[in-house]
Short mmCIF file of C-alpha atoms and ligand atoms in Angstrom, two decimals:
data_model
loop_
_atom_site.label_atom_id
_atom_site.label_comp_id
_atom_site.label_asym_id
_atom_site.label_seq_id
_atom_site.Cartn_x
_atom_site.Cartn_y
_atom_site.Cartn_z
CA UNK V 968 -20.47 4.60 -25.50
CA UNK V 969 -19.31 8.21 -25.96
CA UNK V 970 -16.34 9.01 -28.37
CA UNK V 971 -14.32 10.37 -25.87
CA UNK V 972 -15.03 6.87 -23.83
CA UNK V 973 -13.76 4.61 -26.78
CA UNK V 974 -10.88 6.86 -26.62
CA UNK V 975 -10.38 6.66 -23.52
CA UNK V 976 -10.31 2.59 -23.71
CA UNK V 977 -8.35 3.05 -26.96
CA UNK V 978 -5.75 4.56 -24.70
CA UNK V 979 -5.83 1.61 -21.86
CA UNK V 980 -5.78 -1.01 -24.63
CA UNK V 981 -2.20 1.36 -26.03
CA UNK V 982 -0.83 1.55 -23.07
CA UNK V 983 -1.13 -2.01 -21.83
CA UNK V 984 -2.25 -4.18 -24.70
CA UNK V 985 1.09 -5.63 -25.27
CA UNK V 986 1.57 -6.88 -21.44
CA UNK V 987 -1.66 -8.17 -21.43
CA UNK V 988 -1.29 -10.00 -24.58
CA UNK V 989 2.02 -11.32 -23.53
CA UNK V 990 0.85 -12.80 -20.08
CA UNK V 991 -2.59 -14.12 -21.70
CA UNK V 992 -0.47 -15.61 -24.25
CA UNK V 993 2.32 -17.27 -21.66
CA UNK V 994 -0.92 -19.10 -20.06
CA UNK V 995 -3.11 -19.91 -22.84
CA UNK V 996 -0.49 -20.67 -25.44
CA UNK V 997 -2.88 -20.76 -28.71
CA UNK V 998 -3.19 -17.53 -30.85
CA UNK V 999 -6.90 -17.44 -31.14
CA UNK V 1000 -7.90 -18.37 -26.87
CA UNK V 1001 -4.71 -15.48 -25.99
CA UNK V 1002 -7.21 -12.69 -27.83
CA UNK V 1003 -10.21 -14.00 -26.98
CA UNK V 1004 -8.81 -13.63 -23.22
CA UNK V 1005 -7.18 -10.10 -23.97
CA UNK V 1006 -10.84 -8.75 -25.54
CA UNK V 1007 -12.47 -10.80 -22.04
CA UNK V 1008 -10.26 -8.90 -19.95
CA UNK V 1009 -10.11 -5.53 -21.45
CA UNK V 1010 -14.23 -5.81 -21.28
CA UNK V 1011 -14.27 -6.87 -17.47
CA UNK V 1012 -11.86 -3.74 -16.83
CA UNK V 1013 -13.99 -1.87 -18.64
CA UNK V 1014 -17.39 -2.92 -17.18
CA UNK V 1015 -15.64 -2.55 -13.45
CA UNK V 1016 -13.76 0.72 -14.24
CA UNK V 1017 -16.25 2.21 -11.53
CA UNK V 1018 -14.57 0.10 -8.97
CA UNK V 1019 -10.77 0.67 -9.86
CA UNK V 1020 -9.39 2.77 -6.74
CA UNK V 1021 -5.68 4.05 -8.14
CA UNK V 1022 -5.40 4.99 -4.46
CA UNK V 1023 -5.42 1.57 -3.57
CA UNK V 1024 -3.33 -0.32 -6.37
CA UNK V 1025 -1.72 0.00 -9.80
CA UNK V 1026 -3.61 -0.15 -13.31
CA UNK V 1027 -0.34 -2.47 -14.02
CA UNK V 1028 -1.74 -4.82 -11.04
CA UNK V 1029 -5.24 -4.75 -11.97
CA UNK V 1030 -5.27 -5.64 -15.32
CA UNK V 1031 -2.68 -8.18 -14.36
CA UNK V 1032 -5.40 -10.07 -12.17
CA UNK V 1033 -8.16 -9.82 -14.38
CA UNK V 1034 -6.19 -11.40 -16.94
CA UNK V 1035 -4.70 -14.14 -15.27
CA UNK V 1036 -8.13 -14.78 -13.61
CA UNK V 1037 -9.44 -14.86 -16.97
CA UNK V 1038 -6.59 -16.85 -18.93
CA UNK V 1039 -6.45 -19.42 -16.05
CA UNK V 1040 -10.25 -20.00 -16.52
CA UNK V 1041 -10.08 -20.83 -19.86
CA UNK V 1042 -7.35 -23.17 -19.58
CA UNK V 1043 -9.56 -24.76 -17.15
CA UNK V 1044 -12.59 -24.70 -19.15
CA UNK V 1045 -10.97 -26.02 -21.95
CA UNK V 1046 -9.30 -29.02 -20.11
CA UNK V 1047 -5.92 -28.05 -21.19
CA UNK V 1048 -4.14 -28.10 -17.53
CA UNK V 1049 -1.68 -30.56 -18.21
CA UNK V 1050 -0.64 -29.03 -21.95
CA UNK V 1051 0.00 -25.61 -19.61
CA UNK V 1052 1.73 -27.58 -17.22
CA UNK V 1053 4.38 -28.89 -19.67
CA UNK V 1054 4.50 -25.16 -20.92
CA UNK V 1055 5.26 -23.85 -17.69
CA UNK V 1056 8.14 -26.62 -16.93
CA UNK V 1057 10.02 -25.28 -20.27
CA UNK V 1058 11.48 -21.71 -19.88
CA UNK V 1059 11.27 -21.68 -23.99
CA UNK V 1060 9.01 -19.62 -26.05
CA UNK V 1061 6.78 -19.14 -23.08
CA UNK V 1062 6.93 -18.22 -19.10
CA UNK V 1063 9.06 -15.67 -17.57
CA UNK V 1064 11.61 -14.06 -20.49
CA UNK V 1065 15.42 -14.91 -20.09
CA UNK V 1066 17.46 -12.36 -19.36
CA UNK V 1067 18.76 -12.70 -22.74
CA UNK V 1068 15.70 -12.59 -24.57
CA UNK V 1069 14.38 -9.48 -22.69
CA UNK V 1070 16.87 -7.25 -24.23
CA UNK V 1071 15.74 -8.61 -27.49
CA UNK V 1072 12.05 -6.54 -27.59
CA UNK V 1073 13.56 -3.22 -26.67
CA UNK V 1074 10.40 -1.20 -25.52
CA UNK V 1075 10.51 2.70 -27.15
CA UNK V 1076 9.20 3.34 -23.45
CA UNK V 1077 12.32 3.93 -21.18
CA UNK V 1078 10.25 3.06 -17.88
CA UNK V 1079 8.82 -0.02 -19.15
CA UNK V 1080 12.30 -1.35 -20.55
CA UNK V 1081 13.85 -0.79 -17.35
CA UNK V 1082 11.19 -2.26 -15.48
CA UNK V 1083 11.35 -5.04 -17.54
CA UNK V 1084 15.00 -5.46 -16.88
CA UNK V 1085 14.92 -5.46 -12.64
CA UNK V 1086 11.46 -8.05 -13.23
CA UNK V 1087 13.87 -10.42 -15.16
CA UNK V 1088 16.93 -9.86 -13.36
CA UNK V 1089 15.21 -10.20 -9.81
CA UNK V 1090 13.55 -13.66 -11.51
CA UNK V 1091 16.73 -14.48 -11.98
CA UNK V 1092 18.40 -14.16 -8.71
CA UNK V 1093 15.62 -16.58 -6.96
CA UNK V 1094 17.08 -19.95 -6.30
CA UNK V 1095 16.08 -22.38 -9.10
CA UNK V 1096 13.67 -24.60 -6.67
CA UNK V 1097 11.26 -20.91 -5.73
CA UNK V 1098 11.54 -19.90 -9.31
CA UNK V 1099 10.25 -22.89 -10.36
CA UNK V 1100 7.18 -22.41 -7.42
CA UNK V 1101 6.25 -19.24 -8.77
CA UNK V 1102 6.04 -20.52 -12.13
CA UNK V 1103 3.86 -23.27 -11.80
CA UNK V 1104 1.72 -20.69 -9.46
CA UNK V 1105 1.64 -17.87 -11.77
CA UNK V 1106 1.21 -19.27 -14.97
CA UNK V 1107 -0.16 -22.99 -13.98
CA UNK V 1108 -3.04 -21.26 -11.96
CA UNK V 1109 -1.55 -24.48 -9.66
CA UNK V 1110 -3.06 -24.12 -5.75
CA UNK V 1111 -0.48 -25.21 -2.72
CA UNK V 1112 -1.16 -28.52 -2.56
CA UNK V 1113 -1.31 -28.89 -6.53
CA UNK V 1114 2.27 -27.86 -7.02
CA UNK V 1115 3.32 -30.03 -3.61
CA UNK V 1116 2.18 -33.01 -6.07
CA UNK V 1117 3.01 -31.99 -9.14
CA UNK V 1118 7.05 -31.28 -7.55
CA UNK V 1119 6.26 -34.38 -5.15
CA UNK V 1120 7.54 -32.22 -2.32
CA UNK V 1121 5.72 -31.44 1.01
CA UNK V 1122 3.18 -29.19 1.14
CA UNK V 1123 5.17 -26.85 4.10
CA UNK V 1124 8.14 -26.75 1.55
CA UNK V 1125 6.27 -25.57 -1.19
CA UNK V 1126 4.28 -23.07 1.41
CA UNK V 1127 7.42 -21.40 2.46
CA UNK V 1128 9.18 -21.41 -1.36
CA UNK V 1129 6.44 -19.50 -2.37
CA UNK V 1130 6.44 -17.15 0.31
CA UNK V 1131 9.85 -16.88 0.09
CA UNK V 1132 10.30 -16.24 -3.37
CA UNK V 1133 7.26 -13.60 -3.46
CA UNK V 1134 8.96 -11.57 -0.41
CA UNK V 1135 11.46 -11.79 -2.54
CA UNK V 1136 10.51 -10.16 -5.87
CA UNK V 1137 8.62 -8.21 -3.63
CA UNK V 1138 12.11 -6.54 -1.88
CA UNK V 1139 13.31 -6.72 -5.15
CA UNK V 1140 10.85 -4.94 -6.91
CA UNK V 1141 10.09 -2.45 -4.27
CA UNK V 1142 11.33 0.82 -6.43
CA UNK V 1143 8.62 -0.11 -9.16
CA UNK V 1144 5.97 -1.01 -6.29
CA UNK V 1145 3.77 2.39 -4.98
CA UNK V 1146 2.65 2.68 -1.63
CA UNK V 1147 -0.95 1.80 -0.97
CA UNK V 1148 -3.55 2.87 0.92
CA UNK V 1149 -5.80 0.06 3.05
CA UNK Z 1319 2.43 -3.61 10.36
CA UNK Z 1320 1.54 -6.08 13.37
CA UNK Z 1321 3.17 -9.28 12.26
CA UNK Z 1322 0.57 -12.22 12.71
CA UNK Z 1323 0.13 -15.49 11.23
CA UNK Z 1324 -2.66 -14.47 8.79
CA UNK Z 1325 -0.32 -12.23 6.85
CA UNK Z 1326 1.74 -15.46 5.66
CA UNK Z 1327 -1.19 -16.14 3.82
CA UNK Z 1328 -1.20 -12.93 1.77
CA UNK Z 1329 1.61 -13.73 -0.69
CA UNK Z 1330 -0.59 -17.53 -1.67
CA UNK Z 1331 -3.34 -15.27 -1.95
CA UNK Z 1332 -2.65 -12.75 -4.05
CA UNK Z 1333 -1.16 -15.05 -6.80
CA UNK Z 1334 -4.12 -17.44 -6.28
CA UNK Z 1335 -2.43 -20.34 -4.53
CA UNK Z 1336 -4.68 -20.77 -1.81
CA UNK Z 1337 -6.14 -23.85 -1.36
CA UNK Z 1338 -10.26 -23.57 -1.07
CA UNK Z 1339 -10.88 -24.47 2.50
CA UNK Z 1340 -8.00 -21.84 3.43
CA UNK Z 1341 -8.84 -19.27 0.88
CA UNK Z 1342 -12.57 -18.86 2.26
CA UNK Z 1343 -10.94 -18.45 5.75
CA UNK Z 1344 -8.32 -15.90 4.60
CA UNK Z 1345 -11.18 -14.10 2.20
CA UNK Z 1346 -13.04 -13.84 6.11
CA UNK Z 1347 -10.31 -12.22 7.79
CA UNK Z 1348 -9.39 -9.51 4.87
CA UNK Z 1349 -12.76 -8.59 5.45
CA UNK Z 1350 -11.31 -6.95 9.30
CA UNK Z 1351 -7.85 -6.90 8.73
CA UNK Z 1352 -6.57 -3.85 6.96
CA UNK Z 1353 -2.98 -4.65 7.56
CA UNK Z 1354 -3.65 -7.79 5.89
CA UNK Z 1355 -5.09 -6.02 2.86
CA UNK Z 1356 -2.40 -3.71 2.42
CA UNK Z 1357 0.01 -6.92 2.22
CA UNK Z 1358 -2.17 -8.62 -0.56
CA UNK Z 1359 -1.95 -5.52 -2.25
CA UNK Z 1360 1.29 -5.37 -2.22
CA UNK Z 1361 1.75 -8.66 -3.42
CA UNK Z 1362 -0.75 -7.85 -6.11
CA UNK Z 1363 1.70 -5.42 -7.34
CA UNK Z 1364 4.40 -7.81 -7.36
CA UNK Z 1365 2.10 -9.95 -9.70
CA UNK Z 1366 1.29 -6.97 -11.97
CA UNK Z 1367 4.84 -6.25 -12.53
CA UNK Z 1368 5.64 -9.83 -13.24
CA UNK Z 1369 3.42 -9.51 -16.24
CA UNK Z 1370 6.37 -7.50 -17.64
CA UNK Z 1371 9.01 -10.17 -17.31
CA UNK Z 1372 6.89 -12.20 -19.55
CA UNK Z 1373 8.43 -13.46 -22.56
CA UNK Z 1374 7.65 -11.10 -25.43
CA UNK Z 1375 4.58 -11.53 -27.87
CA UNK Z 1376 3.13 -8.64 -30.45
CA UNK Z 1377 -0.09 -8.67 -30.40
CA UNK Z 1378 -1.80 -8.72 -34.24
CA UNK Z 1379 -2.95 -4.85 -35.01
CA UNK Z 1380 -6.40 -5.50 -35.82
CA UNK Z 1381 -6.67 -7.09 -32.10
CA UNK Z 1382 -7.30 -3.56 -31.03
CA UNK Z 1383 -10.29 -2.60 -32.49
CA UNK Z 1384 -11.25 -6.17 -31.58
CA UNK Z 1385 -11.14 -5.22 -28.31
CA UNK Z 1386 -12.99 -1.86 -28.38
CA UNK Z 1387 -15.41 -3.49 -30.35
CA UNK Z 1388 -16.33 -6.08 -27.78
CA UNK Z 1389 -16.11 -3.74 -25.02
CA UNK Z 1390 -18.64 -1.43 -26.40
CA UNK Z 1391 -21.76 -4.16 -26.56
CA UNK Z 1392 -20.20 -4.66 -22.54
CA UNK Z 1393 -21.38 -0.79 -21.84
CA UNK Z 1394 -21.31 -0.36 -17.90
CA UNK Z 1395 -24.98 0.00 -16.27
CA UNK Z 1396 -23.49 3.08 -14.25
CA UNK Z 1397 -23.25 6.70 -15.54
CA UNK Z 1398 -20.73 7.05 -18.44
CA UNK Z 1399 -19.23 9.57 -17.11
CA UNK Z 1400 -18.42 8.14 -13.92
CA UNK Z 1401 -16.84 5.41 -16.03
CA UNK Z 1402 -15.21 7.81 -18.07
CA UNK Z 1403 -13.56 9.58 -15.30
CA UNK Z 1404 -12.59 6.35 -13.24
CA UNK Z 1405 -10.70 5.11 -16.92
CA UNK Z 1406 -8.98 8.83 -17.24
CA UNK Z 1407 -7.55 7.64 -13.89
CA UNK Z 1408 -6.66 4.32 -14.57
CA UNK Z 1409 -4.91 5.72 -17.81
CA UNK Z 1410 -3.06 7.92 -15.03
CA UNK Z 1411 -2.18 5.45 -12.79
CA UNK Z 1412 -0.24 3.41 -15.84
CA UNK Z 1413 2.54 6.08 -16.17
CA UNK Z 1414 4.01 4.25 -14.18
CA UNK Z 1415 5.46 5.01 -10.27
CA UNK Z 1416 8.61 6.97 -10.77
CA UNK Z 1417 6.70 9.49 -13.47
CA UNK Z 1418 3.94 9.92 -11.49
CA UNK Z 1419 6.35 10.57 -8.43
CA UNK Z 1420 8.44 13.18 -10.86
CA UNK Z 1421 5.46 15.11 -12.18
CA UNK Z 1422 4.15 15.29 -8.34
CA UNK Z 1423 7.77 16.92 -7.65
CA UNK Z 1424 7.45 19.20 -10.93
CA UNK Z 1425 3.54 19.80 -10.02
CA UNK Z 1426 4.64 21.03 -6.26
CA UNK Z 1427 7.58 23.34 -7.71
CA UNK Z 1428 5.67 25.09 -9.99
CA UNK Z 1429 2.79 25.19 -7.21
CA UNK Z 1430 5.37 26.83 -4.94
CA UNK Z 1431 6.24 29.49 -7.53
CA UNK Z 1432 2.22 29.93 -8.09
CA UNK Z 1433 2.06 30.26 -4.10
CA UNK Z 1434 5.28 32.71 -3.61
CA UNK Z 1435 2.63 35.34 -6.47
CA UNK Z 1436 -0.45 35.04 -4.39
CA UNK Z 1437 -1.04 37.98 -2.47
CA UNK Z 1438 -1.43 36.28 0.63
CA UNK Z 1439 -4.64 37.09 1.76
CA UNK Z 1440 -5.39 35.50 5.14
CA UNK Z 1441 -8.77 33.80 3.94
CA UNK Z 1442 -6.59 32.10 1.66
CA UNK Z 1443 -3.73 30.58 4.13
CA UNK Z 1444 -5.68 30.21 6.83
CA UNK Z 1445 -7.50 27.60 4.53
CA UNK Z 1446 -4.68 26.16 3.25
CA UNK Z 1447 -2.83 25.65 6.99
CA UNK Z 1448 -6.02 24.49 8.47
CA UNK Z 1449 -5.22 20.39 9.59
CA UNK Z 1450 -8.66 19.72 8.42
CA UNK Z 1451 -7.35 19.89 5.00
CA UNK Z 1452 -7.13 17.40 2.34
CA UNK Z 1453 -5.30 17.86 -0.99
CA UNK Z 1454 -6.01 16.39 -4.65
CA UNK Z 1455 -4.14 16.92 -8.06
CA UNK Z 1456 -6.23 17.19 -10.77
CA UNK Z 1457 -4.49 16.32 -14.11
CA UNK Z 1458 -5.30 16.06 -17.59
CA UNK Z 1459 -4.28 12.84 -19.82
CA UNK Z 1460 -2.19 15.65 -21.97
CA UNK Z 1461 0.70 17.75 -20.28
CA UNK Z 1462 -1.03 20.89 -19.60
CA UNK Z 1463 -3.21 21.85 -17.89
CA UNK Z 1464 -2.89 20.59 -13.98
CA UNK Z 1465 -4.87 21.79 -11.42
CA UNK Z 1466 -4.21 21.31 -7.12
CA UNK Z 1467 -7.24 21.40 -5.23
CA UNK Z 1468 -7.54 22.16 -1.41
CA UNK Z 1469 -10.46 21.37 0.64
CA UNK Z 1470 -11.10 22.77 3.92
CA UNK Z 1471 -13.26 20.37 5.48
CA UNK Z 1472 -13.50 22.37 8.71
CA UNK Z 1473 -15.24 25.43 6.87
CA UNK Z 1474 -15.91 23.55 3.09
CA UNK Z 1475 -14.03 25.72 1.24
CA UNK Z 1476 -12.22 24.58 -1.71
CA UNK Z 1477 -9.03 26.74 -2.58
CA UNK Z 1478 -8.31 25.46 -6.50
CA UNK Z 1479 -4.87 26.44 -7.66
CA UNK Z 1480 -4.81 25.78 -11.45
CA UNK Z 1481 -1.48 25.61 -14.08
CA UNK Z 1482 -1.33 26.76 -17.35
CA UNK Z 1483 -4.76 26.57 -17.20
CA UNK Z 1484 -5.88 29.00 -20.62
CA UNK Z 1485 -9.00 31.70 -20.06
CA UNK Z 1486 -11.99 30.01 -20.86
CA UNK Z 1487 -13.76 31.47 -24.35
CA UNK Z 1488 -15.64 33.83 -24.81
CA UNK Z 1489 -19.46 33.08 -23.03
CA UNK Z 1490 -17.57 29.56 -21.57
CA UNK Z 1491 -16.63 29.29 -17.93
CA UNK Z 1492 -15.39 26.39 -15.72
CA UNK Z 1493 -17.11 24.62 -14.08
CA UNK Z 1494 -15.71 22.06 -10.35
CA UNK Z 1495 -17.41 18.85 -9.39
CA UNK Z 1496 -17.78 16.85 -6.95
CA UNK Z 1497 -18.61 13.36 -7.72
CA UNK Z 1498 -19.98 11.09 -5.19
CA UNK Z 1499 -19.51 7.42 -5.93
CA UNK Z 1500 -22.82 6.14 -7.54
CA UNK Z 1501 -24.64 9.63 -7.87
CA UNK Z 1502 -24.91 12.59 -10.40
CA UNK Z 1503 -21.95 15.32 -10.01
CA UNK Z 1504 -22.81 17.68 -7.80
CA UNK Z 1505 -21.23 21.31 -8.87
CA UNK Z 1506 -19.14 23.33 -6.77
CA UNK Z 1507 -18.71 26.63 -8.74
CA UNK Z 1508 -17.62 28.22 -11.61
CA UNK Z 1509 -14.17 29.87 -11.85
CA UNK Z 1510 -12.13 31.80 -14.95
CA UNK Z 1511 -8.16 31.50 -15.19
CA UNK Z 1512 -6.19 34.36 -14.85
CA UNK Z 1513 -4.22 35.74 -17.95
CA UNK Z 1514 -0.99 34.18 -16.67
CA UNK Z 1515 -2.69 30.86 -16.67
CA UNK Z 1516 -2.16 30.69 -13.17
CA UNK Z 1517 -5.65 31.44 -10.85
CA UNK Z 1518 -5.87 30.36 -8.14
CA UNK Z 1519 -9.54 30.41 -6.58
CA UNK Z 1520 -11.50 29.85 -3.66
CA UNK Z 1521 -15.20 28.03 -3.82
CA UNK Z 1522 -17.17 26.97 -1.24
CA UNK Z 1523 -18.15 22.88 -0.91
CA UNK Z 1524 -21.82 22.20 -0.81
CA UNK Z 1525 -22.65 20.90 2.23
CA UNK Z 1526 -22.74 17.26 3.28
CA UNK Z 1527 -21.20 16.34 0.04
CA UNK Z 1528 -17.93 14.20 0.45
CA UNK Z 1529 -16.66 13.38 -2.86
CA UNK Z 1530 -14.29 10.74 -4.22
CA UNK Z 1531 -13.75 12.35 -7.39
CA UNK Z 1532 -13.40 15.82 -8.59
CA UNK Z 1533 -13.76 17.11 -12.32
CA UNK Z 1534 -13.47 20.35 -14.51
CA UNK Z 1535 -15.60 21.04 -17.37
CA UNK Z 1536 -16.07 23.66 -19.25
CA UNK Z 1537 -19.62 24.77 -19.25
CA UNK Z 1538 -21.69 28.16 -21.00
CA UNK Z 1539 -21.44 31.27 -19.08
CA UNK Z 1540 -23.10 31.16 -15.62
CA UNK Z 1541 -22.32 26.91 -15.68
CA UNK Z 1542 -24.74 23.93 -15.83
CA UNK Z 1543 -26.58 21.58 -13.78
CA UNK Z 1544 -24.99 18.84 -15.01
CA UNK Z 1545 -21.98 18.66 -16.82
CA UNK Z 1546 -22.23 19.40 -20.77
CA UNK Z 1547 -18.99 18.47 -21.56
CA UNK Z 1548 -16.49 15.66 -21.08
CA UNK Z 1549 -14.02 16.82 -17.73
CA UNK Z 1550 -10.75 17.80 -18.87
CA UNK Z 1551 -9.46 17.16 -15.75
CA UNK Z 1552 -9.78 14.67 -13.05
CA UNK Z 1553 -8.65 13.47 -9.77
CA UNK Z 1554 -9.56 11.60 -6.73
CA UNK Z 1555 -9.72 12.60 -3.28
CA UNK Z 1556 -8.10 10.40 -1.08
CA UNK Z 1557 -9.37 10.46 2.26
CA UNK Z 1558 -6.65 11.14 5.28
CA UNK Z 1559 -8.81 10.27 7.93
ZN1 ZN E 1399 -4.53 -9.67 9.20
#
């Protein structure tokens, strides 16, 4: 790899390292799996940086995927689902930050702290019941019918939280959210 | 966007929440359904911004060179330079929407004031008002330079209107590629910039190339075959078909 490629990486890794480290770490809980998954996903990213379109989507987005996808397959390979479950039921040290607690890691980057702000705010204005949905989805790696058991509600209430909630953020978000191309 | 049933299934989707059996079906339909891919997309974003409500946690220092460390023995199979280029964009593409949308607006005044000093020869506008054209920013991970490219696809000419873009040194030119995905650069000319930083230049696109990408190097006098150099700038076309 060229020097001006490792810089190049070096300058991915600055610019999102701590969001990926954060969301690794809100699904894998342990120290030592949440940077094994971080070095996993910056690798994939940078083995499939020939397939990244920015027309088509957000670094922000793809990075977010990878490491989820990667996180979530860990948990899985290590067993763990149910010790991630009863993470992702508290709203302590990991999951979505309160609102309070978001203010507390100020970000030097103006963007990113106010991005941060309308992500936890618009978390916050979803009814308890979809919050809890997206949760369980987003950090649980938790399928449909997964959550419809784990909340013992029917499956076509859970369907329509989710979609609900994830329209949503989505509304919500929309000022942060560039249009795509298909 | 045509509502139909398949698009409540984009939301699920995107965060992973599909159940197999309806997953594999959905997967099926993206395949066709562009409206349906946009949506996912869109979702995908919501999921990537989510990432930044997460509750706060500082990664350890020495995580970094962890990282470049592991991702150097995973070295792509494709050209490096592809790679590199594609990651220069990706870096991009993290500023964020509302900076990229404010250097666009800055980019475009300071392209009108570049315009207004042209003298206007007809070659010129009659490339630039042509329908057939498509546009690309090319921008450096720095401030300066920026460079606007327009391509005529009707006659393949490329009209390059470049920013603070410094006179190359002395027995150095620039060099403009066009980068196919999954093949060697293919060069479209060599240019100089203009004491006021500001050329603007017209080259002429090989034919039957169609890019995706588009680079600047700077090359010896007379250019290279291949690029030398690492580009300097970068951007991708993005096709308005
Ligand atoms: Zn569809």
């Amino acid at each position: 790899m060229a020097a001006g490629d490792e810089r190049a990486l070096g300058e991915l890794y600055d610019r999102h390292g701590s969001t990926v480290y954060a969301l690794a770490r809100a699904i894998v809980g342990e120290r030592a799996d949440t940077e094994e998954v971080v070095a996993d996903a910056f690798g994939q990213a940078w083995r499939t940086a020939g397939q990244f379109d920015p027309a088509r989507g957000s670094v922000t987005a793809w990075l977010a995927t990878i490491t989820r996808t990667r996180a979530l397959d860990l948990v899985r390979a290590r067993g763990r689902r149910s010790k991630v479950l009863a993470r992702a039921a508290q709203e302590s040290d990991a999951g979505f930050a309160t609102p309070l607690a978001s203010s507390d890691a100020p970000d030097r980057d103006v963007e990113r702290q106010e991005t941060r702000q309308l992500v936890t705010r618009s978390l916050g204005e979803l009814p308890e019941a979809q919050r809890r949905v997206i949760e369980l989805a987003y950090f649980g790696g938790l399928s449909h019918s997964e959550i419809a058991a784990e909340l013992k509600e029917p499956l076509g209430t859970v369907k329509t939280r989710l979609r609900a909630a994830m329209e949503k953020l989505r509304d919500a978000l929309s000022p942060r959210i560039r249009q795509v191309e298909p | 966007m045509t509502e139909h049933r398949w698009t409540e299934l984009a939301a699920p989707y995107a965060l992973g929440s599909l159940d197999p059996g309806e997953r594999a079906e959905f997967e099926r339909h993206l395949e066709t359904c562009a409206s349906c891919r946009v949506e996912v997309q869109s979702f995908r974003e919501v999921s990537g911004l989510l990432a930044r409500g997460v509750a706060h946690a500082t990664p350890p220092a020495e995580l970094r060179a962890r990282v470049v460390r592991y991702a150097r023995r995973a070295r792509p199979a494709i050209l490096p330079w592809a790679v590199a280029a594609a990651v220069v964009l990706a870096i991009l593409g993290g500023f964020g929407y509302w900076r990229a949308a404010n250097e666009a607006r800055v980019l475009r005044t300071r392209f009108d004031v570049a315009q207004s000093q042209l003298d206007s020869t007809k070659y010129v506008v009659a490339a630039l008002l042509d329908s057939s054209v498509a546009i690309t920013d090319l921008a450096a991970t720095g401030k300066a330079p920026s460079m606007r490219l327009y391509w005529n696809r009707a006659r393949n000419i490329v009209v390059v209107a470049a920013f603070d873009l410094p006179p190359a040194p002395a027995g150095r030119t620039y060099q403009l590629w066009a980068i196919e995905k999954g093949r060697a650069p293919v060069s479209v000319g060599t240019f100089n910039s203009a004491p006021s930083g500001r050329p603007v230049i017209t080259l002429q696109m090989p034919a039957g190339v169609q890019p995706e990408v588009s680079a600047v190097t700077e090359e010896p006098a007379g250019g290279s075959p291949q690029p030398t150099q690492q580009p300097f700038l970068v951007g991708s076309w993005r096709s308005r078909s």
